[in-house]
Coordinates of C-alpha atoms in Angstrom, one line a residue:
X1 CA 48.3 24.3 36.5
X2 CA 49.6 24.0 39.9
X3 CA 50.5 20.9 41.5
X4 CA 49.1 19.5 44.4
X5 CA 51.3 17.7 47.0
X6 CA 51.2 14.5 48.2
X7 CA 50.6 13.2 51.7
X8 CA 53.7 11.5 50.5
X9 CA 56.2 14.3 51.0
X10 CA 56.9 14.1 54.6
X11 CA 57.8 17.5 55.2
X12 CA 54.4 18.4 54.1
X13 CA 52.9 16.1 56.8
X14 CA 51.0 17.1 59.9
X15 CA 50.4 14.6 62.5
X16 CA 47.5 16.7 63.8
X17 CA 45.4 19.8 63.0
X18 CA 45.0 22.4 65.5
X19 CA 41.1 22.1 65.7
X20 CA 38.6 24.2 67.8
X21 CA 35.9 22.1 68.5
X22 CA 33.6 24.4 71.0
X23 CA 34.5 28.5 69.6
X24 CA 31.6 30.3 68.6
X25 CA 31.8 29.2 65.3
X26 CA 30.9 25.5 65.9
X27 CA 26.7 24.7 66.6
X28 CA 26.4 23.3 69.9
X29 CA 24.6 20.1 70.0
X30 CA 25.0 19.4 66.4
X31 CA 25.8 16.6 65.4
X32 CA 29.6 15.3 65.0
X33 CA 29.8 15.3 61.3
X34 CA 28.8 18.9 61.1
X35 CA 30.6 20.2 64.0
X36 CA 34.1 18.3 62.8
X37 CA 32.9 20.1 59.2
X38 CA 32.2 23.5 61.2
X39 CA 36.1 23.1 63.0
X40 CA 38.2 22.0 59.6
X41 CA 36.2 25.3 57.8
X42 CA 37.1 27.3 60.8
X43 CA 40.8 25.8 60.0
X44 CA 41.1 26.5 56.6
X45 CA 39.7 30.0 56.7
X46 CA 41.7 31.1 59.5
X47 CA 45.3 29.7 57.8
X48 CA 46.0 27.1 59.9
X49 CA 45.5 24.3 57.1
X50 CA 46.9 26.3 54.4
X51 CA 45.6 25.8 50.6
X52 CA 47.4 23.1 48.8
X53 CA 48.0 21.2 52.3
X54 CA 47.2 17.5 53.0
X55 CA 44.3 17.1 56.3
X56 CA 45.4 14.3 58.2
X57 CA 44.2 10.4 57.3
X58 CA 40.7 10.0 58.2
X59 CA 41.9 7.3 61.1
X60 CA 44.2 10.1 62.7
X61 CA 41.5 12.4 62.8
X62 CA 39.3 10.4 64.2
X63 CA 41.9 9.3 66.6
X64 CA 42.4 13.0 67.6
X65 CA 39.1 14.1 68.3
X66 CA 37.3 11.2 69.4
X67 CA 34.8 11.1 66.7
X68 CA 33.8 7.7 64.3
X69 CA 35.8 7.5 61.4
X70 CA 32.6 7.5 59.5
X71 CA 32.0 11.3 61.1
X72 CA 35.3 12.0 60.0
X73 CA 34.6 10.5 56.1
X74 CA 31.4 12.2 56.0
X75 CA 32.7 15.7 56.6
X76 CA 35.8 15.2 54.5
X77 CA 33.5 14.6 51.5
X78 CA 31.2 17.9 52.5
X79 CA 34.5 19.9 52.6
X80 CA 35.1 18.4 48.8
X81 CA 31.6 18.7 48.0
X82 CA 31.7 22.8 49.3
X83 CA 35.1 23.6 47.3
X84 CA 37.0 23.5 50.5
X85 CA 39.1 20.6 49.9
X86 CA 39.9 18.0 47.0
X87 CA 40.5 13.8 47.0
X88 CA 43.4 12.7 45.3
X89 CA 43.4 9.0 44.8
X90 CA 45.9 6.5 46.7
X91 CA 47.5 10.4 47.8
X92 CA 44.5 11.8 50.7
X93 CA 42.7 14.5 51.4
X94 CA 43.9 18.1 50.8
X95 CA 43.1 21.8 51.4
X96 CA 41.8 23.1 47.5
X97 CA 44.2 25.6 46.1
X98 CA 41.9 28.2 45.9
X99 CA 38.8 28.2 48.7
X100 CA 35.6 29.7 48.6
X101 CA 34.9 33.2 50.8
X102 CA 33.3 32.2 53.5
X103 CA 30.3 34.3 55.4
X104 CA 32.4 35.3 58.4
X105 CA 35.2 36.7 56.0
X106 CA 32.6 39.6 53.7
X107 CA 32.6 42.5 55.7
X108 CA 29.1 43.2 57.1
X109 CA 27.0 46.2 56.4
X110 CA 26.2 47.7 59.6
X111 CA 23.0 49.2 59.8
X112 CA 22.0 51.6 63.0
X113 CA 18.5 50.7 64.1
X114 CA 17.0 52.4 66.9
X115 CA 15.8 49.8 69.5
X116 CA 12.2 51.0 70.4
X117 CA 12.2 52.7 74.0
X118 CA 10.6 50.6 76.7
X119 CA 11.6 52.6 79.7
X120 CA 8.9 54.6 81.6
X121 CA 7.7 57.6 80.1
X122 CA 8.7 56.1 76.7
X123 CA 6.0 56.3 74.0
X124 CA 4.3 53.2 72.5
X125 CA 3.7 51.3 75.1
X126 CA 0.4 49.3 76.2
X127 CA -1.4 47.2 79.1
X128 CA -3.6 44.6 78.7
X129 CA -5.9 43.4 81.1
X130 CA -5.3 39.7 82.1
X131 CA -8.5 38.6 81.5
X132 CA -8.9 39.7 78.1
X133 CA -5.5 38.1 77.3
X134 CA -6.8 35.5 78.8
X135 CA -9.5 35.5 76.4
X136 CA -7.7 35.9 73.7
X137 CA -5.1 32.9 74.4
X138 CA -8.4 31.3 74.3
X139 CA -9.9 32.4 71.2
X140 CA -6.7 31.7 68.9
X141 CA -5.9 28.3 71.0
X142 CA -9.7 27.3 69.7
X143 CA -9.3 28.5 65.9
X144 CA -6.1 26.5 65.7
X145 CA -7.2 23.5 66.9
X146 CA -10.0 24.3 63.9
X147 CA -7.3 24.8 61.7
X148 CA -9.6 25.1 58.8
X149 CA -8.1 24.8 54.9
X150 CA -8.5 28.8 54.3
X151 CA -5.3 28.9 56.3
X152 CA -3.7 26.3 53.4
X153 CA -4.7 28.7 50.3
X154 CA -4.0 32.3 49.2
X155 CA -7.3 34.7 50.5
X156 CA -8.3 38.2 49.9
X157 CA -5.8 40.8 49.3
X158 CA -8.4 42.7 51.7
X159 CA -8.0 39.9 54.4
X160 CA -10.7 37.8 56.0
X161 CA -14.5 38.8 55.6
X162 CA -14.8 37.7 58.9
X163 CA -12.7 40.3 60.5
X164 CA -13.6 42.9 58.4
X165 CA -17.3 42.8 59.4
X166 CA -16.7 42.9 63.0
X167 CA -14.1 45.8 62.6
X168 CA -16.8 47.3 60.6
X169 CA -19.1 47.0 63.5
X170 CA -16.9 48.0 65.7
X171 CA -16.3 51.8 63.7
X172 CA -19.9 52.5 63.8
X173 CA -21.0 52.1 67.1
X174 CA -17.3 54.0 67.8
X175 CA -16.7 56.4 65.8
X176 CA -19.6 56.8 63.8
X177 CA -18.6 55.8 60.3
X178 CA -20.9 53.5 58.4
X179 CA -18.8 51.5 56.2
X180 CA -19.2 48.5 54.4
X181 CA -16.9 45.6 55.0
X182 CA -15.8 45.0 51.3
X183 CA -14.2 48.8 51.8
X184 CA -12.2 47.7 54.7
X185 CA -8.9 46.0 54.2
X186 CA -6.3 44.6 56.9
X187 CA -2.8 46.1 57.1
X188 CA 0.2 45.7 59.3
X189 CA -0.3 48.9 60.5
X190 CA -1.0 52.7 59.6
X191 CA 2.3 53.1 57.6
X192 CA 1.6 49.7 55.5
X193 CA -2.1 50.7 54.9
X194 CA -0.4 54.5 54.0
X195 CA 2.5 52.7 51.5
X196 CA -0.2 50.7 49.4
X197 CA -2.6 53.6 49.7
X198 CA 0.1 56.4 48.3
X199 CA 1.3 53.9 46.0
X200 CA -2.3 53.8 44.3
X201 CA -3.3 57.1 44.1
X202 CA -0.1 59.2 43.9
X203 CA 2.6 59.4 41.8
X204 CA 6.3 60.0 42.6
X205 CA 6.9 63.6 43.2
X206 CA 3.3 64.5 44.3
X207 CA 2.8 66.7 46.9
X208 CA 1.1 65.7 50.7
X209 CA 0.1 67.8 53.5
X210 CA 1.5 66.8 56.4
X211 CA 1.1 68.3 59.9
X212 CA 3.8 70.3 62.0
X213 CA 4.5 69.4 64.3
X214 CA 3.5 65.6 63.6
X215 CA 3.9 61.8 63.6
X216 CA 7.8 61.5 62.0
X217 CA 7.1 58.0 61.2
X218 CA 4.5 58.6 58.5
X219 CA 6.4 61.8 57.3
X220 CA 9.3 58.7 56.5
X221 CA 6.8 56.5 55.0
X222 CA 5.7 59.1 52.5
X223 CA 8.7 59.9 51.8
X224 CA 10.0 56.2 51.3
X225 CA 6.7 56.2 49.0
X226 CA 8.9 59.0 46.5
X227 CA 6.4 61.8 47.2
X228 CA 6.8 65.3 48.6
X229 CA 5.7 65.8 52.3
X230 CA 4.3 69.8 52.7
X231 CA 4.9 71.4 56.3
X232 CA 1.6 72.7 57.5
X233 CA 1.2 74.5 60.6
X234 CA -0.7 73.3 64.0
X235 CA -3.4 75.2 66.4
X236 CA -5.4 74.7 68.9
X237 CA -7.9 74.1 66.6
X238 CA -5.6 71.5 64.3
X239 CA -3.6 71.8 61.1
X240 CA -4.4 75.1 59.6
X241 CA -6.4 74.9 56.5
X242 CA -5.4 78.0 55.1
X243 CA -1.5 77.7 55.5
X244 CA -2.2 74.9 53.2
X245 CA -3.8 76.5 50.4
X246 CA -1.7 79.0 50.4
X247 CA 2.1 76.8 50.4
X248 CA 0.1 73.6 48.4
X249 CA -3.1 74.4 46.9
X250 CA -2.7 71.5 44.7
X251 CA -1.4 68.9 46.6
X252 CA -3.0 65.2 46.0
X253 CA -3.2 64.6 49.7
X254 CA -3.6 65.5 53.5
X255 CA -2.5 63.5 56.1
X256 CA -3.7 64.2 59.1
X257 CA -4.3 63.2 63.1
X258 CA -8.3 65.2 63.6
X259 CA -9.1 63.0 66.9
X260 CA -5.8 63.6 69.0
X261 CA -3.0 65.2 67.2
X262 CA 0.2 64.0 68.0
X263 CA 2.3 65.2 69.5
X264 CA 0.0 68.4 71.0
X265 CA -3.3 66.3 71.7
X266 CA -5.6 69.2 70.1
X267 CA -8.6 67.9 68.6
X268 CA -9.5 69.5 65.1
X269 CA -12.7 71.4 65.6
X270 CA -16.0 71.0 63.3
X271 CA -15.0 73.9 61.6
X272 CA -11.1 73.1 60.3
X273 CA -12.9 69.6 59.3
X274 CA -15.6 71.1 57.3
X275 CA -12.9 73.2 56.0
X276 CA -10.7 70.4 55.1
X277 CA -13.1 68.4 53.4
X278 CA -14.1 71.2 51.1
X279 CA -10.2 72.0 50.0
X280 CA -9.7 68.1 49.2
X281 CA -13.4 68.2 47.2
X282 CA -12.2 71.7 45.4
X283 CA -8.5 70.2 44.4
X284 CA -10.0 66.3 43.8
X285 CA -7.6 65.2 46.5
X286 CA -7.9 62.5 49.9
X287 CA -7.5 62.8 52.8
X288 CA -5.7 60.3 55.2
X289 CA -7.6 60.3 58.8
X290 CA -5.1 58.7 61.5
X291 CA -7.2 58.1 64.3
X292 CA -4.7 56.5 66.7
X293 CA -5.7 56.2 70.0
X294 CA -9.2 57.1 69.4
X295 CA -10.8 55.0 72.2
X296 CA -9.1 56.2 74.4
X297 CA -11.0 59.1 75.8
X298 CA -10.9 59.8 79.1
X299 CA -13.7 63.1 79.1
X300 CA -16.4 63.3 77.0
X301 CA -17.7 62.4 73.8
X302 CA -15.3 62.0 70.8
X303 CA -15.8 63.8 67.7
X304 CA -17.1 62.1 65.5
X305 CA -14.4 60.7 62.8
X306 CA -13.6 62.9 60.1
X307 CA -13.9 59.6 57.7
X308 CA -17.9 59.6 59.6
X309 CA -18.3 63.1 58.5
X310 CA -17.4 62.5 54.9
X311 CA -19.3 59.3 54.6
X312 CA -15.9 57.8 53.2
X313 CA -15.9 60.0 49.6
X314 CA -12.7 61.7 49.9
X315 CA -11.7 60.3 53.7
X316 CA -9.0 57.0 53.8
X317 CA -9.5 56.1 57.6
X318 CA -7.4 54.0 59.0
X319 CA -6.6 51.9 62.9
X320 CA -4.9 49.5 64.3
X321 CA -4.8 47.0 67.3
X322 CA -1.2 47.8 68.5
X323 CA -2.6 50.2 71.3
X324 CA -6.0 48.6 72.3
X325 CA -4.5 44.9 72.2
X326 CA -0.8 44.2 72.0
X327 CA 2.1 46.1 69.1
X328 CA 2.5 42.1 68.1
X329 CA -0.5 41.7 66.4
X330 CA 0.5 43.4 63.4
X331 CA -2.7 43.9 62.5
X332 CA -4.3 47.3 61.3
X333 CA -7.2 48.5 58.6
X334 CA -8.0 51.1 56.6
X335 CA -11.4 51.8 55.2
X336 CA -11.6 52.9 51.9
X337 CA -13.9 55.1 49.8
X338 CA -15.7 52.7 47.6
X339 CA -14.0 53.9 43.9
X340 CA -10.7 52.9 45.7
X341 CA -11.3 49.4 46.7
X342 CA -10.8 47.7 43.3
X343 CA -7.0 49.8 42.6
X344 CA -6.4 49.3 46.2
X345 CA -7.2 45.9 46.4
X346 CA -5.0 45.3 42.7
X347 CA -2.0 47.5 44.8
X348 CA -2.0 44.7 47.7
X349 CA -2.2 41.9 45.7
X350 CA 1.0 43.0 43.8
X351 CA 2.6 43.7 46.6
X352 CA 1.8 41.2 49.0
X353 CA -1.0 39.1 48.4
X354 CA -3.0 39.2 51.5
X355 CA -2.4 39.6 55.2
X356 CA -1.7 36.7 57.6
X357 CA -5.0 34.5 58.7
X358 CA -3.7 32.9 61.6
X359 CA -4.6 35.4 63.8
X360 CA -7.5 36.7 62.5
X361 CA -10.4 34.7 63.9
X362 CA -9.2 35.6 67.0
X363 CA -9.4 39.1 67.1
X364 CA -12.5 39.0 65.2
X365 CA -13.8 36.6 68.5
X366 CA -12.5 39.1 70.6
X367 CA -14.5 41.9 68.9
X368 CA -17.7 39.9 68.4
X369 CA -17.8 38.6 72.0
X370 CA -17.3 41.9 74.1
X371 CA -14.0 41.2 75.7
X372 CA -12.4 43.5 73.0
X373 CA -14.5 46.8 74.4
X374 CA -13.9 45.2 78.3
X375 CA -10.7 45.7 78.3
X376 CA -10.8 48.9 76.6
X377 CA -12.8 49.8 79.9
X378 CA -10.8 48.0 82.0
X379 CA -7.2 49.8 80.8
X380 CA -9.2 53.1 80.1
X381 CA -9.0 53.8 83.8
X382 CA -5.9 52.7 84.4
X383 CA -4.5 55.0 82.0
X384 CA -6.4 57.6 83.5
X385 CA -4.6 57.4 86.7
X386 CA -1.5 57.1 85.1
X387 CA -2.0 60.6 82.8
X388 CA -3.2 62.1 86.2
X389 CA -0.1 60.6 88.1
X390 CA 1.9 61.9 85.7
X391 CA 1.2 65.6 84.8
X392 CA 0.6 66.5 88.9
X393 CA 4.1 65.1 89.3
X394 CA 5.3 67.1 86.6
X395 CA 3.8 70.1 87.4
X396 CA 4.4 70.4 91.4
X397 CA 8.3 68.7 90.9
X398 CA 9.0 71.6 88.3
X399 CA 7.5 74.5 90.6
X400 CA 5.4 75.4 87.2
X401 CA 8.4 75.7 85.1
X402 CA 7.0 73.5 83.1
X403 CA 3.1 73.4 81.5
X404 CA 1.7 70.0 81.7
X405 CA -2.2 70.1 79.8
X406 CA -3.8 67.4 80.5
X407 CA -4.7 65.7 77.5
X408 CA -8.5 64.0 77.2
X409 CA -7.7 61.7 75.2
X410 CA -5.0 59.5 74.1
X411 CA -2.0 57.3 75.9
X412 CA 0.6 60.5 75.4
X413 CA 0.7 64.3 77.3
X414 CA 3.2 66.9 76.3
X415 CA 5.0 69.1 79.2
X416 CA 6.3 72.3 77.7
X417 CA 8.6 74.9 78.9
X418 CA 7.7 78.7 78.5
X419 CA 8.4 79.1 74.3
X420 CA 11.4 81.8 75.0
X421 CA 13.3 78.7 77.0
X422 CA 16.5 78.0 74.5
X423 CA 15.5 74.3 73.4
X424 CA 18.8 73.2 74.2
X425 CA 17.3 73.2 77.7
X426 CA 15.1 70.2 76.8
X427 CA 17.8 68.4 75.3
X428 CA 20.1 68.9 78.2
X429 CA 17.4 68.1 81.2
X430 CA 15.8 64.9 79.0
X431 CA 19.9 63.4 78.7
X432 CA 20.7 64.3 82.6
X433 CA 17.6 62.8 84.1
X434 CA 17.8 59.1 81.6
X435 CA 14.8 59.0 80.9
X436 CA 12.7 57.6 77.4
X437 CA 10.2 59.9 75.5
X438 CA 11.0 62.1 72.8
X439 CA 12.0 66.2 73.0
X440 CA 8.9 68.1 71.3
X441 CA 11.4 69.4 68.7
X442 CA 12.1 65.9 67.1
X443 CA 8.7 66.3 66.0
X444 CA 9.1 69.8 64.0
X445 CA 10.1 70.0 60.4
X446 CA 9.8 73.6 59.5
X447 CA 8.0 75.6 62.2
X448 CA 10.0 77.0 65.1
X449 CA 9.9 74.3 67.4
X450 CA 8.4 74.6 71.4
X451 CA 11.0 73.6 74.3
X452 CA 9.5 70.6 76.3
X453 CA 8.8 66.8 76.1
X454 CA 6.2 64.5 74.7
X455 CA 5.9 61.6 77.4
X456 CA 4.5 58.5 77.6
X457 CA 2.0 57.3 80.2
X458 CA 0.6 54.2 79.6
X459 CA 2.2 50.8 80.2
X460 CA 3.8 51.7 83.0
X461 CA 3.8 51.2 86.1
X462 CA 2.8 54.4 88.5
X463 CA 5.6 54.3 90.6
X464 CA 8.2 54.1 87.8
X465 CA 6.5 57.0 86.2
X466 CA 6.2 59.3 89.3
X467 CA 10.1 58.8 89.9
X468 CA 10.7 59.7 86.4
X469 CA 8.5 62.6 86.6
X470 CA 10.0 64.2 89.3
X471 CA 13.5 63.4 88.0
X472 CA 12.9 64.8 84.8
X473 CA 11.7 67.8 86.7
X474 CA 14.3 68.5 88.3
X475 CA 16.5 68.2 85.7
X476 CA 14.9 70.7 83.7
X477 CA 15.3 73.0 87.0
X478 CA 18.6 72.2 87.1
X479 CA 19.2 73.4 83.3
X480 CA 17.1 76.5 83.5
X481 CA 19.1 77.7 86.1
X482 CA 22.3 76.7 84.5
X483 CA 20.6 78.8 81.2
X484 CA 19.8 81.6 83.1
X485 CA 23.1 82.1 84.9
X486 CA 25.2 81.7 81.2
X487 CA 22.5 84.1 79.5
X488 CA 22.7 86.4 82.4
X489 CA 27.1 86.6 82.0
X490 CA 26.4 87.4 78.5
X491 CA 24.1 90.4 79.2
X492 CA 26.5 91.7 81.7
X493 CA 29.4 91.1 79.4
X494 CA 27.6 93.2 76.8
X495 CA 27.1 95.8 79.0
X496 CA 30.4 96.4 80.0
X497 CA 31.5 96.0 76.3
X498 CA 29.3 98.9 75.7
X499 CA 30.5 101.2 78.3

């Protein structure tokens, strides 16, 4: 066993310690004791009170760093306590032969996250009107001053009956579907309600339609979920029924975006829905109905939801408040047909127990009272202006390089180039001009992807966006030409290479 020196043995004395009281690694504000502690661990970790060597007397210390010798005592016996140092009697204090790891010395795992894009023309951003948040500040400041006990005990896996029945409410006079509230439950979002959803009715290795091009976040969740995403085409009349059939007749589900497809903002007409619902009733499967951004429809009357259609049989609907209130909430629903609420419910009790109820009451006051559907008005036109805003920009700036439709619906417009444009001319104008947004070919998986941009317009302010606009625009010029000129060597090259 190896011995420990004495404080005896003078040459093993140190009348101080080299201690760094303020470095990062020390709390500010703490208090003595556990700063002192914070410093000596620094010390000893770092080598300059090296294992098997006496700390100075408690007094000295003290003396040194202006601290009570109680401060001093107390963190001596934390550093004991932690396996940092040892007490021999009538001898002091010393470094322990053999210290713990500490935190700062196990190399980190570094993860890459994306941060989420907030700058204009990025996707994912919202407004909300200051009187409704005004509202809203008001709502939640009354239910907590109600605090009730149902926030003090676990509730429904589904969430509170309360909410439920207004969201409930609120999808009928909407969108049309007639739902009871005991088939509704609250989710984090679309991509929790689709993990507990999949995770019910699928099994690993299943098979799911899933549009192309489409949302790549729920692509990831399903395939977080173990299952098998299947590329189906796009239209102008929605995912292609047929393509469907034909690569996955038997798949156990379809997930899809009928109201406002992202990213090309086509509706799915009557007919691909009708033809939809009647694959997913031949092969017993579901279908999963995104209908993001739903109210917001700028011309016309919606469709009415596909879950509406199929009076919730086959039809998992599902919405969220991130868009028509604030991405914070972290509150979203599905509805469910009714022989899934019991496995459902079982799922999201295993997994999670039940959503949060603070919050709650407050968007259910918010629904119930009318400022929920004001400022849907209210921001509704200010989005409007924006999408207008943006597309004329786009369109004039790029001397109709690029093809801006104008979408009818939704808080998103897509500005393509003409489909023979290499898509490395996207790529190059989107990095040159800074701008957020993503390049339409992020959001292809197997189809040849379009050349162009899927832009954001909402949230931001229409300044901001008109500069990016015309920016981006003539960045895309800028690489056309460039394009053109290269393509046009190569031609000539060939030519003379042939003669």
């Amino acid at each position: 066993m190896r011995k420990i020196p004495t404080n005896s043995l003078a040459s093993r004395r140190k009348p101080e310690l080299a201690l760094d009281l303020s470095g990062p690694h020390v709390t500010p504000g703490a208090s003595s004791q556990h700063r002192l502690y914070q410093a000596l661990c620094h010390a000893i970790t770092g080598g300059i009170a090296k294992p098997g060597e006496p700390l100075p007397p408690s007094r000295t210390l003290a003396k040194q760093t202006g601290f009570r010798r109680n401060a001093v005592t107390s963190a001596y016996e934390r550093l004991i306590a932690d396996g940092f140092a040892v007490a021999n009697v009538g001898s002091g204090t010393f470094v322990a032969a053999r210290i713990p790891a500490r935190v700062n010395d196990i190399s980190k795992t570094k993860i890459a996250i994306e941060p989420p894009q907030h700058g204009a023309l990025a996707l994912g951003c919202t407004h909300i009107d200051k009187r409704a948040l005004q509202r809203f500040r008001s709502f939640a400041g009354r239910r907590m001053r109600a605090f009730g006990t149902e926030h003090l005990q676990y509730g429904d896996p589904r969430g509170s009956r309360e909410l439920r029945a207004a969201i409930a409410d609120h999808l009928l006079s909407a969108r049309g579907l007639r739902c009871d509230p005991d088939q509704i439950m609250l989710t984090s979002g679309t991509q929790h309600a689709l993990r507990i959803v999949l995770g019910t009715i699928l099994k690993s290795g299943d098979q799911i339609w899933c549009e192309d091009p489409g949302y790549p976040a729920a692509r990831k969740a399903i395939e977080h979920c173990g299952l098998r995403p299947v590329s189906v085409p796009v239209d102008a009349s929605g995912m292609i029924v047929a393509k469907g059939r034909a690569v996955a007749p038997s798949a156990g589900a379809a997930y899809v975006t009928p109201s406002h497809q992202f990213p090309l903002g086509v509706q799915m007409s009557m007919a691909r829905r009708l033809e939809l619902l009647d694959w997913a009733k031949d092969a017993d499967a579901f279908v999963f109905e995104d209908d993001y951004d739903s109210e917001f429809r700028y011309d016309g009357a919606p469709l009415l939801s596909l879950a509406g259609i199929d009076h919730l049989s086959r039809v998992i609907y599902m919405g969220t408040f991130a868009k028509t209130l604030f991405p914070g909430l972290r509150i979203g629903y599905c509805a469910l047909p009714e022989r899934l609420v019991g496995p459902v419910t079982a799922a999201r009790a295993a997994l999670d127990r039940f959503p949060g109820t603070l919050l709650e009451g407050a968007v259910a006051d918010m629904l119930n009272s009318g400022a929920f559907a004001a400022n849907l008005r209210r921001v509704r036109g200010l989005y409007r202006e924006a999408r207008d805003a943006l597309a004329s920009t786009l369109l004039a700036a790029s001397n109709g390089e690029l093809s801006v439709p104008v979408p009818s619906q939704g808080l998103h417009l897509v500005a393509r180039f003409d489909p023979s444009t290499d898509p490395l001319v996207a790529a190059k104008a989107k990095a040159e001009a800074g701008v957020a947004g993503w390049l339409l070919a992020e959001t292809y998986h197997r189809v040849r992807p379009l050349p162009g941009f899927v832009l954001g317009f909402a949230g931001h302010p229409i300044p901001q966006l008109v500069a990016s606009a015309e920016r981006l625009a003539e960045a895309s010029l800028a690489a056309l030409r460039t394009n053109r000129k290269a393509n046009s060597g190569t031609r000539v090259r060939r030519l003379k290479s042939a003669t």
